[in-house]
PDB file of C-alpha atoms in Angstrom:
ATOM      1  CA  MET A 277     134.990-177.793 180.683  1.00 93.00           C
ATOM      2  CA  LEU A 278     135.294-180.910 178.565  1.00 96.00           C
ATOM      3  CA  GLY A 279     134.677-183.678 181.050  1.00 95.00           C
ATOM      4  CA  LYS A 280     137.286-183.027 183.745  1.00 95.00           C
ATOM      5  CA  HIS A 281     139.460-180.966 181.404  1.00 98.00           C
ATOM      6  CA  LEU A 282     139.731-177.215 181.077  1.00 98.00           C
ATOM      7  CA  LEU A 283     138.617-176.194 177.592  1.00 98.00           C
ATOM      8  CA  GLY A 284     140.084-173.238 175.750  1.00 98.00           C
ATOM      9  CA  ILE A 285     139.460-171.373 172.509  1.00 98.00           C
ATOM     10  CA  TYR A 286     142.038-169.829 170.197  1.00 98.00           C
ATOM     11  CA  GLU A 287     141.913-166.040 170.019  1.00 98.00           C
ATOM     12  CA  LYS A 288     141.717-166.122 166.204  1.00 97.00           C
ATOM     13  CA  ALA A 289     138.419-168.001 166.349  1.00 98.00           C
ATOM     14  CA  LEU A 290     136.848-164.695 167.414  1.00 98.00           C
ATOM     15  CA  ALA A 291     136.409-161.468 165.469  1.00 96.00           C
ATOM     16  CA  ALA A 292     139.668-159.533 165.254  1.00 95.00           C
ATOM     17  CA  GLU A 293     137.893-156.179 165.560  1.00 95.00           C
ATOM     18  CA  ASP A 294     136.691-156.929 169.109  1.00 96.00           C
ATOM     19  CA  ASP A 295     138.363-155.101 171.962  1.00 96.00           C
ATOM     20  CA  TRP A 296     139.670-157.143 174.902  1.00 97.00           C
ATOM     21  CA  TYR A 297     136.462-156.725 176.918  1.00 98.00           C
ATOM     22  CA  GLN A 298     134.280-157.909 174.035  1.00 97.00           C
ATOM     23  CA  ARG A 299     136.634-160.803 173.270  1.00 98.00           C
ATOM     24  CA  MET A 300     136.789-162.082 176.839  1.00 98.00           C
ATOM     25  CA  ALA A 301     133.033-161.719 177.268  1.00 98.00           C
ATOM     26  CA  LYS A 302     132.586-163.977 174.234  1.00 98.00           C
ATOM     27  CA  VAL A 303     134.975-166.564 175.681  1.00 98.00           C
ATOM     28  CA  LYS A 304     132.798-166.722 178.795  1.00 98.00           C
ATOM     29  CA  GLU A 305     129.488-166.599 176.920  1.00 98.00           C
ATOM     30  CA  LEU A 306     130.527-169.494 174.681  1.00 98.00           C
ATOM     31  CA  GLY A 307     131.372-171.681 177.665  1.00 98.00           C
ATOM     32  CA  PHE A 308     135.162-171.773 177.651  1.00 98.00           C
ATOM     33  CA  ASP A 309     137.488-171.711 180.640  1.00 98.00           C
ATOM     34  CA  PHE A 310     140.340-169.860 178.958  1.00 98.00           C
ATOM     35  CA  MET A 311     141.584-168.243 175.777  1.00 98.00           C
ATOM     36  CA  GLU A 312     144.886-168.869 174.030  1.00 98.00           C
ATOM     37  CA  ILE A 313     146.342-165.509 173.023  1.00 98.00           C
ATOM     38  CA  SER A 314     148.179-165.114 169.714  1.00 98.00           C
ATOM     39  CA  ILE A 315     151.502-163.439 168.995  1.00 98.00           C
ATOM     40  CA  ASP A 316     151.711-164.039 165.260  1.00 97.00           C
ATOM     41  CA  GLU A 317     153.474-162.681 162.173  1.00 96.00           C
ATOM     42  CA  THR A 318     151.397-159.501 162.004  1.00 97.00           C
ATOM     43  CA  ASP A 319     152.895-156.296 163.330  1.00 97.00           C
ATOM     44  CA  GLU A 320     149.692-155.668 165.308  1.00 96.00           C
ATOM     45  CA  ARG A 321     149.869-158.840 167.394  1.00 97.00           C
ATOM     46  CA  LEU A 322     153.665-158.793 167.625  1.00 97.00           C
ATOM     47  CA  SER A 323     153.489-155.292 169.125  1.00 97.00           C
ATOM     48  CA  ARG A 324     151.725-156.719 172.199  1.00 96.00           C
ATOM     49  CA  ILE A 325     154.940-158.066 173.714  1.00 97.00           C
ATOM     50  CA  TYR A 326     156.523-154.614 173.348  1.00 96.00           C
ATOM     51  CA  ALA A 327     153.591-152.813 174.973  1.00 91.00           C
ATOM     52  CA  GLY A 328     153.813-151.425 178.481  1.00 91.00           C
ATOM     53  CA  ASP A 329     152.215-152.653 181.669  1.00 95.00           C
ATOM     54  CA  GLU A 330     149.080-150.591 181.054  1.00 94.00           C
ATOM     55  CA  GLU A 331     148.108-152.794 178.096  1.00 93.00           C
ATOM     56  CA  ILE A 332     148.819-155.950 180.101  1.00 96.00           C
ATOM     57  CA  TYR A 333     146.630-154.689 182.933  1.00 95.00           C
ATOM     58  CA  ARG A 334     143.846-153.945 180.431  1.00 96.00           C
ATOM     59  CA  ILE A 335     143.951-157.539 179.150  1.00 96.00           C
ATOM     60  CA  GLN A 336     143.984-158.887 182.707  1.00 96.00           C
ATOM     61  CA  ASP A 337     141.088-156.646 183.707  1.00 97.00           C
ATOM     62  CA  ALA A 338     139.018-157.802 180.720  1.00 98.00           C
ATOM     63  CA  ALA A 339     139.643-161.446 181.576  1.00 97.00           C
ATOM     64  CA  HIS A 340     138.909-160.870 185.269  1.00 97.00           C
ATOM     65  CA  LYS A 341     135.640-159.066 184.557  1.00 97.00           C
ATOM     66  CA  ALA A 342     134.535-161.888 182.244  1.00 98.00           C
ATOM     67  CA  GLY A 343     135.532-164.592 184.717  1.00 97.00           C
ATOM     68  CA  VAL A 344     137.977-166.365 182.382  1.00 97.00           C
ATOM     69  CA  PHE A 345     141.747-166.383 182.017  1.00 94.00           C
ATOM     70  CA  ILE A 346     144.542-166.599 179.473  1.00 97.00           C
ATOM     71  CA  GLN A 347     146.364-169.851 180.108  1.00 95.00           C
ATOM     72  CA  SER A 348     148.546-170.154 177.016  1.00 98.00           C
ATOM     73  CA  LEU A 349     150.216-168.088 174.328  1.00 98.00           C
ATOM     74  CA  CYS A 350     150.697-169.201 170.724  1.00 98.00           C
ATOM     75  CA  LEU A 351     154.046-167.716 169.647  1.00 98.00           C
ATOM     76  CA  SER A 352     153.765-168.348 165.904  1.00 97.00           C
ATOM     77  CA  VAL A 353     155.704-165.178 165.016  1.00 97.00           C
ATOM     78  CA  HIS A 354     158.859-167.303 164.848  1.00 97.00           C
ATOM     79  CA  ARG A 355     157.681-168.402 161.426  1.00 96.00           C
ATOM     80  CA  ARG A 356     158.511-164.842 160.301  1.00 97.00           C
ATOM     81  CA  PHE A 357     161.624-164.574 162.478  1.00 98.00           C
ATOM     82  CA  PRO A 358     162.956-168.140 162.757  1.00 98.00           C
ATOM     83  CA  PHE A 359     165.785-169.245 165.045  1.00 98.00           C
ATOM     84  CA  GLY A 360     167.423-171.218 162.224  1.00 98.00           C
ATOM     85  CA  SER A 361     167.631-168.375 159.716  1.00 98.00           C
ATOM     86  CA  ALA A 362     170.831-167.832 157.763  1.00 98.00           C
ATOM     87  CA  ASP A 363     170.466-164.102 158.511  1.00 98.00           C
ATOM     88  CA  PRO A 364     172.093-163.131 161.845  1.00 98.00           C
ATOM     89  CA  ALA A 365     169.728-160.153 162.193  1.00 98.00           C
ATOM     90  CA  THR A 366     166.714-162.449 161.898  1.00 98.00           C
ATOM     91  CA  ARG A 367     168.149-164.809 164.515  1.00 98.00           C
ATOM     92  CA  ALA A 368     168.780-161.868 166.838  1.00 98.00           C
ATOM     93  CA  LYS A 369     165.170-160.761 166.381  1.00 98.00           C
ATOM     94  CA  ALA A 370     163.978-164.309 167.137  1.00 98.00           C
ATOM     95  CA  ALA A 371     165.885-164.259 170.426  1.00 98.00           C
ATOM     96  CA  GLU A 372     164.598-160.782 171.299  1.00 98.00           C
ATOM     97  CA  ILE A 373     161.024-161.932 170.659  1.00 98.00           C
ATOM     98  CA  MET A 374     161.542-164.970 172.882  1.00 98.00           C
ATOM     99  CA  GLU A 375     162.800-162.825 175.739  1.00 98.00           C
ATOM    100  CA  LYS A 376     159.998-160.271 175.333  1.00 98.00           C
ATOM    101  CA  ALA A 377     157.376-163.026 175.128  1.00 98.00           C
ATOM    102  CA  LEU A 378     158.603-164.577 178.382  1.00 98.00           C
ATOM    103  CA  VAL A 379     158.370-161.247 180.213  1.00 97.00           C
ATOM    104  CA  PHE A 380     154.944-160.580 178.684  1.00 97.00           C
ATOM    105  CA  ALA A 381     153.704-164.039 179.670  1.00 97.00           C
ATOM    106  CA  ASP A 382     155.088-163.690 183.185  1.00 97.00           C
ATOM    107  CA  LYS A 383     153.307-160.384 183.759  1.00 96.00           C
ATOM    108  CA  LEU A 384     150.075-161.576 182.141  1.00 96.00           C
ATOM    109  CA  GLY A 385     149.985-164.828 184.101  1.00 95.00           C
ATOM    110  CA  VAL A 386     150.343-167.124 181.094  1.00 97.00           C
ATOM    111  CA  ARG A 387     151.551-170.594 182.066  1.00 95.00           C
ATOM    112  CA  VAL A 388     152.526-172.072 178.693  1.00 98.00           C
ATOM    113  CA  ILE A 389     154.116-170.571 175.593  1.00 98.00           C
ATOM    114  CA  GLN A 390     153.530-172.705 172.543  1.00 97.00           C
ATOM    115  CA  LEU A 391     156.589-172.628 170.300  1.00 97.00           C
ATOM    116  CA  ALA A 392     156.321-173.097 166.551  1.00 94.00           C
ATOM    117  CA  GLY A 393     158.562-176.032 165.682  1.00 94.00           C
ATOM    118  CA  TYR A 394     160.184-174.376 162.659  1.00 95.00           C
ATOM    119  CA  ASP A 395     163.908-174.136 162.016  1.00 97.00           C
ATOM    120  CA  VAL A 396     162.978-171.895 159.062  1.00 97.00           C
ATOM    121  CA  TYR A 397     159.838-171.359 157.006  1.00 95.00           C
ATOM    122  CA  TYR A 398     160.365-168.848 154.205  1.00 95.00           C
ATOM    123  CA  GLU A 399     163.913-169.972 153.378  1.00 96.00           C
ATOM    124  CA  PRO A 400     165.453-173.384 152.643  1.00 95.00           C
ATOM    125  CA  SER A 401     165.927-175.774 155.551  1.00 96.00           C
ATOM    126  CA  THR A 402     169.519-177.006 155.779  1.00 97.00           C
ATOM    127  CA  ASP A 403     171.717-178.928 158.165  1.00 97.00           C
ATOM    128  CA  GLU A 404     172.965-175.569 159.434  1.00 98.00           C
ATOM    129  CA  SER A 405     169.458-174.168 159.996  1.00 98.00           C
ATOM    130  CA  LYS A 406     168.556-177.294 161.964  1.00 98.00           C
ATOM    131  CA  LYS A 407     171.719-176.976 164.042  1.00 98.00           C
ATOM    132  CA  ARG A 408     170.949-173.328 164.802  1.00 98.00           C
ATOM    133  CA  TYR A 409     167.389-174.267 165.774  1.00 98.00           C
ATOM    134  CA  GLU A 410     168.621-176.945 168.180  1.00 98.00           C
ATOM    135  CA  GLU A 411     171.073-174.548 169.810  1.00 98.00           C
ATOM    136  CA  ALA A 412     168.280-171.978 170.152  1.00 98.00           C
ATOM    137  CA  MET A 413     166.030-174.502 171.894  1.00 98.00           C
ATOM    138  CA  PHE A 414     168.719-175.131 174.530  1.00 98.00           C
ATOM    139  CA  TRP A 415     168.923-171.373 175.058  1.00 98.00           C
ATOM    140  CA  ALA A 416     165.135-170.819 175.061  1.00 98.00           C
ATOM    141  CA  ALA A 417     164.629-173.536 177.676  1.00 98.00           C
ATOM    142  CA  SER A 418     167.247-171.908 179.907  1.00 98.00           C
ATOM    143  CA  GLN A 419     165.473-168.550 179.612  1.00 98.00           C
ATOM    144  CA  ALA A 420     162.056-170.085 180.306  1.00 98.00           C
ATOM    145  CA  ALA A 421     163.431-171.614 183.502  1.00 98.00           C
ATOM    146  CA  ARG A 422     164.173-168.119 184.834  1.00 96.00           C
ATOM    147  CA  TYR A 423     160.467-167.262 184.713  1.00 96.00           C
ATOM    148  CA  GLN A 424     159.075-170.747 185.496  1.00 97.00           C
ATOM    149  CA  ILE A 425     157.134-170.652 182.241  1.00 98.00           C
ATOM    150  CA  MET A 426     156.597-173.827 180.245  1.00 98.00           C
ATOM    151  CA  LEU A 427     157.594-173.999 176.601  1.00 98.00           C
ATOM    152  CA  GLY A 428     155.510-176.456 174.589  1.00 98.00           C
ATOM    153  CA  THR A 429     156.625-177.245 171.047  1.00 97.00           C
ATOM    154  CA  GLU A 430     153.741-177.507 168.600  1.00 96.00           C
ATOM    155  CA  ILE A 431     153.708-180.347 166.097  1.00 95.00           C
ATOM    156  CA  MET A 432     153.808-178.530 162.778  1.00 93.00           C
ATOM    157  CA  ASP A 433     153.190-178.589 159.035  1.00 91.00           C
ATOM    158  CA  ILE A 434     156.871-179.183 158.193  1.00 89.00           C
ATOM    159  CA  GLU A 435     158.797-182.441 158.426  1.00 90.00           C
ATOM    160  CA  LEU A 436     161.257-181.168 161.024  1.00 94.00           C
ATOM    161  CA  MET A 437     158.522-181.350 163.672  1.00 95.00           C
ATOM    162  CA  ASN A 438     155.691-183.444 162.222  1.00 95.00           C
ATOM    163  CA  CYS A 439     155.237-185.814 165.167  1.00 97.00           C
ATOM    164  CA  ILE A 440     155.768-185.958 168.914  1.00 98.00           C
ATOM    165  CA  ARG A 441     158.617-188.435 168.538  1.00 97.00           C
ATOM    166  CA  LYS A 442     160.655-185.833 166.633  1.00 97.00           C
ATOM    167  CA  HIS A 443     160.142-183.333 169.432  1.00 98.00           C
ATOM    168  CA  LEU A 444     161.273-185.928 171.959  1.00 98.00           C
ATOM    169  CA  VAL A 445     164.680-186.095 170.272  1.00 97.00           C
ATOM    170  CA  TYR A 446     165.212-182.443 171.242  1.00 98.00           C
ATOM    171  CA  GLU A 447     163.608-182.824 174.651  1.00 98.00           C
ATOM    172  CA  ASN A 448     165.848-185.758 175.544  1.00 97.00           C
ATOM    173  CA  LYS A 449     168.918-183.706 174.632  1.00 98.00           C
ATOM    174  CA  ILE A 450     167.846-180.527 176.416  1.00 98.00           C
ATOM    175  CA  GLN A 451     166.664-182.241 179.610  1.00 97.00           C
ATOM    176  CA  SER A 452     164.718-179.263 180.930  1.00 98.00           C
ATOM    177  CA  PRO A 453     161.481-179.460 182.933  1.00 97.00           C
ATOM    178  CA  TRP A 454     160.439-176.270 181.085  1.00 98.00           C
ATOM    179  CA  TYR A 455     160.706-177.696 177.551  1.00 98.00           C
ATOM    180  CA  LYS A 456     157.844-180.028 176.631  1.00 98.00           C
ATOM    181  CA  VAL A 457     155.368-180.652 173.804  1.00 98.00           C
ATOM    182  CA  TYR A 458     151.973-179.173 172.865  1.00 98.00           C
ATOM    183  CA  PRO A 459     150.677-181.511 170.140  1.00 97.00           C
ATOM    184  CA  ASP A 460     148.067-180.725 167.539  1.00 96.00           C
ATOM    185  CA  VAL A 461     146.140-183.898 166.716  1.00 97.00           C
ATOM    186  CA  GLY A 462     145.171-182.365 163.376  1.00 96.00           C
ATOM    187  CA  ASN A 463     148.745-181.726 162.288  1.00 96.00           C
ATOM    188  CA  ILE A 464     149.877-185.219 163.318  1.00 97.00           C
ATOM    189  CA  SER A 465     146.970-186.783 161.447  1.00 96.00           C
ATOM    190  CA  ALA A 466     147.553-184.716 158.295  1.00 95.00           C
ATOM    191  CA  TRP A 467     150.989-186.322 157.931  1.00 94.00           C
ATOM    192  CA  GLY A 468     149.442-189.778 157.868  1.00 93.00           C
ATOM    193  CA  ILE A 469     151.117-190.602 161.181  1.00 94.00           C
ATOM    194  CA  ASP A 470     149.166-192.711 163.668  1.00 96.00           C
ATOM    195  CA  PRO A 471     148.193-190.111 166.285  1.00 96.00           C
ATOM    196  CA  LEU A 472     147.244-192.725 168.888  1.00 97.00           C
ATOM    197  CA  ASP A 473     150.695-194.268 168.802  1.00 97.00           C
ATOM    198  CA  ASP A 474     152.364-190.853 168.766  1.00 98.00           C
ATOM    199  CA  LEU A 475     150.327-189.583 171.726  1.00 98.00           C
ATOM    200  CA  GLU A 476     151.277-192.659 173.730  1.00 98.00           C
ATOM    201  CA  ALA A 477     154.968-192.105 172.942  1.00 97.00           C
ATOM    202  CA  GLY A 478     154.863-188.583 174.342  1.00 97.00           C
ATOM    203  CA  ILE A 479     152.166-188.701 177.013  1.00 98.00           C
ATOM    204  CA  HIS A 480     154.546-187.778 179.840  1.00 97.00           C
ATOM    205  CA  SER A 481     155.599-184.608 178.012  1.00 98.00           C
ATOM    206  CA  ILE A 482     152.217-183.242 176.851  1.00 98.00           C
ATOM    207  CA  VAL A 483     151.274-179.896 178.430  1.00 98.00           C
ATOM    208  CA  GLY A 484     148.233-179.174 176.258  1.00 98.00           C
ATOM    209  CA  VAL A 485     146.424-180.509 173.197  1.00 98.00           C
ATOM    210  CA  HIS A 486     145.160-178.610 170.158  1.00 97.00           C
ATOM    211  CA  LEU A 487     141.953-179.943 168.628  1.00 98.00           C
ATOM    212  CA  LYS A 488     141.682-179.149 164.922  1.00 97.00           C
ATOM    213  CA  ASP A 489     140.538-180.989 161.798  1.00 97.00           C
ATOM    214  CA  THR A 490     142.800-181.448 158.768  1.00 97.00           C
ATOM    215  CA  LEU A 491     143.081-183.366 155.498  1.00 95.00           C
ATOM    216  CA  CYS A 492     145.656-186.128 155.277  1.00 93.00           C
ATOM    217  CA  LYS A 493     148.652-185.866 152.971  1.00 86.00           C
ATOM    218  CA  THR A 494     148.561-188.466 150.160  1.00 84.00           C
ATOM    219  CA  ALA A 495     150.903-189.516 147.370  1.00 80.00           C
ATOM    220  CA  ASP A 496     149.379-186.991 144.975  1.00 84.00           C
ATOM    221  CA  LYS A 497     148.009-184.326 147.350  1.00 83.00           C
ATOM    222  CA  PRO A 498     149.614-182.218 150.087  1.00 86.00           C
ATOM    223  CA  GLY A 499     148.050-182.237 153.514  1.00 87.00           C
ATOM    224  CA  VAL A 500     145.712-179.391 154.430  1.00 91.00           C
ATOM    225  CA  PHE A 501     146.604-178.140 157.901  1.00 93.00           C
ATOM    226  CA  LYS A 502     144.011-175.438 158.602  1.00 92.00           C
ATOM    227  CA  ASP A 503     140.526-174.134 157.830  1.00 93.00           C
ATOM    228  CA  ILE A 504     138.968-177.590 157.499  1.00 95.00           C
ATOM    229  CA  PRO A 505     135.527-177.557 159.175  1.00 95.00           C
ATOM    230  CA  PHE A 506     135.240-179.949 162.102  1.00 97.00           C
ATOM    231  CA  GLY A 507     133.939-183.304 160.916  1.00 96.00           C
ATOM    232  CA  GLU A 508     135.029-182.826 157.303  1.00 96.00           C
ATOM    233  CA  GLY A 509     138.652-183.874 157.742  1.00 96.00           C
ATOM    234  CA  CYS A 510     140.671-186.963 158.546  1.00 96.00           C
ATOM    235  CA  VAL A 511     141.091-186.629 162.315  1.00 97.00           C
ATOM    236  CA  ASP A 512     139.811-189.474 164.477  1.00 98.00           C
ATOM    237  CA  PHE A 513     138.722-187.306 167.386  1.00 98.00           C
ATOM    238  CA  VAL A 514     136.964-190.134 169.212  1.00 98.00           C
ATOM    239  CA  GLY A 515     140.063-192.309 168.988  1.00 98.00           C
ATOM    240  CA  CYS A 516     142.439-189.515 170.041  1.00 98.00           C
ATOM    241  CA  LEU A 517     140.299-188.407 172.980  1.00 98.00           C
ATOM    242  CA  LYS A 518     139.783-191.975 174.164  1.00 98.00           C
ATOM    243  CA  LYS A 519     143.501-192.690 173.895  1.00 98.00           C
ATOM    244  CA  LEU A 520     144.380-189.617 175.930  1.00 98.00           C
ATOM    245  CA  GLU A 521     141.848-190.562 178.594  1.00 97.00           C
ATOM    246  CA  ASP A 522     143.160-194.121 178.722  1.00 98.00           C
ATOM    247  CA  LEU A 523     146.688-192.739 179.140  1.00 98.00           C
ATOM    248  CA  GLY A 524     145.554-190.673 182.128  1.00 97.00           C
ATOM    249  CA  TYR A 525     145.849-187.250 180.474  1.00 98.00           C
ATOM    250  CA  THR A 526     144.243-184.558 182.644  1.00 97.00           C
ATOM    251  CA  GLY A 527     145.588-181.410 180.950  1.00 97.00           C
ATOM    252  CA  PRO A 528     143.638-178.841 178.938  1.00 98.00           C
ATOM    253  CA  TYR A 529     142.207-179.064 175.450  1.00 98.00           C
ATOM    254  CA  MET A 530     142.148-176.053 173.132  1.00 98.00           C
ATOM    255  CA  ILE A 531     139.931-175.712 170.059  1.00 98.00           C
ATOM    256  CA  GLU A 532     141.931-174.165 167.231  1.00 97.00           C
ATOM    257  CA  MET A 533     139.975-172.488 164.456  1.00 97.00           C
ATOM    258  CA  TRP A 534     140.007-169.237 162.492  1.00 97.00           C
ATOM    259  CA  HIS A 535     137.304-166.606 162.121  1.00 96.00           C
ATOM    260  CA  LYS A 536     136.490-165.401 158.616  1.00 93.00           C
ATOM    261  CA  LYS A 537     135.365-161.808 158.248  1.00 91.00           C
ATOM    262  CA  GLY A 538     131.654-161.530 157.541  1.00 92.00           C
ATOM    263  CA  GLN A 539     130.790-164.763 159.321  1.00 95.00           C
ATOM    264  CA  ASP A 540     129.176-165.142 162.732  1.00 97.00           C
ATOM    265  CA  ASP A 541     132.040-166.051 165.045  1.00 97.00           C
ATOM    266  CA  ARG A 542     129.707-167.026 167.891  1.00 97.00           C
ATOM    267  CA  ALA A 543     127.732-169.448 165.714  1.00 98.00           C
ATOM    268  CA  ASN A 544     130.862-171.023 164.236  1.00 97.00           C
ATOM    269  CA  VAL A 545     132.512-171.495 167.618  1.00 98.00           C
ATOM    270  CA  ARG A 546     129.319-172.917 169.151  1.00 98.00           C
ATOM    271  CA  ALA A 547     129.111-175.457 166.323  1.00 98.00           C
ATOM    272  CA  ALA A 548     132.758-176.455 166.753  1.00 98.00           C
ATOM    273  CA  LYS A 549     132.373-176.776 170.512  1.00 98.00           C
ATOM    274  CA  ALA A 550     129.241-178.902 170.130  1.00 98.00           C
ATOM    275  CA  PHE A 551     131.090-181.173 167.703  1.00 98.00           C
ATOM    276  CA  ILE A 552     134.017-181.660 170.102  1.00 98.00           C
ATOM    277  CA  GLU A 553     131.674-182.273 173.044  1.00 98.00           C
ATOM    278  CA  GLU A 554     129.906-184.985 171.042  1.00 98.00           C
ATOM    279  CA  GLN A 555     133.235-186.594 170.083  1.00 98.00           C
ATOM    280  CA  TYR A 556     134.270-186.565 173.745  1.00 98.00           C
ATOM    281  CA  ARG A 557     130.955-188.141 174.806  1.00 98.00           C
ATOM    282  CA  ARG A 558     131.415-190.901 172.241  1.00 98.00           C
ATOM    283  CA  ALA A 559     135.006-191.431 173.359  1.00 98.00           C
ATOM    284  CA  MET A 560     133.917-191.879 176.957  1.00 96.00           C
ATOM    285  CA  GLU A 561     131.320-194.448 175.878  1.00 96.00           C
ATOM    286  CA  ALA A 562     133.668-196.377 173.587  1.00 87.00           C
TER     287      ALA A 562
END
């Protein structure tokens, strides 16, 4: 817990070679309430949503035995297979992945699927790619409604979705209770956008918050959106946490970080968790 909030850890913060039982035991040992599972661009993690019920039961059993749960799913694989692609086969794959992910989440008990807010990533963004992305979001929200699973758009490292206000343009058009926002305070901050103002603008749509440090984009340097150690970036964690508390936010927080092979994942996660706990304590005293 972080105050009254559930506190989660990103799967990729832990060693990739762990099996599910080892991974979930670490989540519990390190003091987290839940883990956010990853379906990313790698064939290995993508294959999870195509696996049978036996694999899902194994994941559930590991979580149950550890006394934790999987509350959210980070569906970043749409960076590889984007909804806005000019290639019809890629768009078809994006839709197939969305459908498979919803079934997987439903069976696993996942409540929120975090969508990557990309129209495209490895090809040029155009008016047509943006139009295709918007149409896909209408469709994805309608599919999510069938399973009563929340879609939360992540604020990203591209301009299409670099603040909560840009997500709200889509949300206001789609008008679905199953299509909301899952902001990353690090990504918002890296764009030089005032995260406190942005969080206030979208507070009624926030279903979860990623906590991550970043380096702010400047006139002569691009922003750095990942792998910045906590406390060495530009994010005002005390200000963001205080603002969310003042706005009445009671949802979960999730620490997003990445394990590097050869390092001690337990030690790194403990240090990150201690940093966030201290920022939260200071926010509550501010």
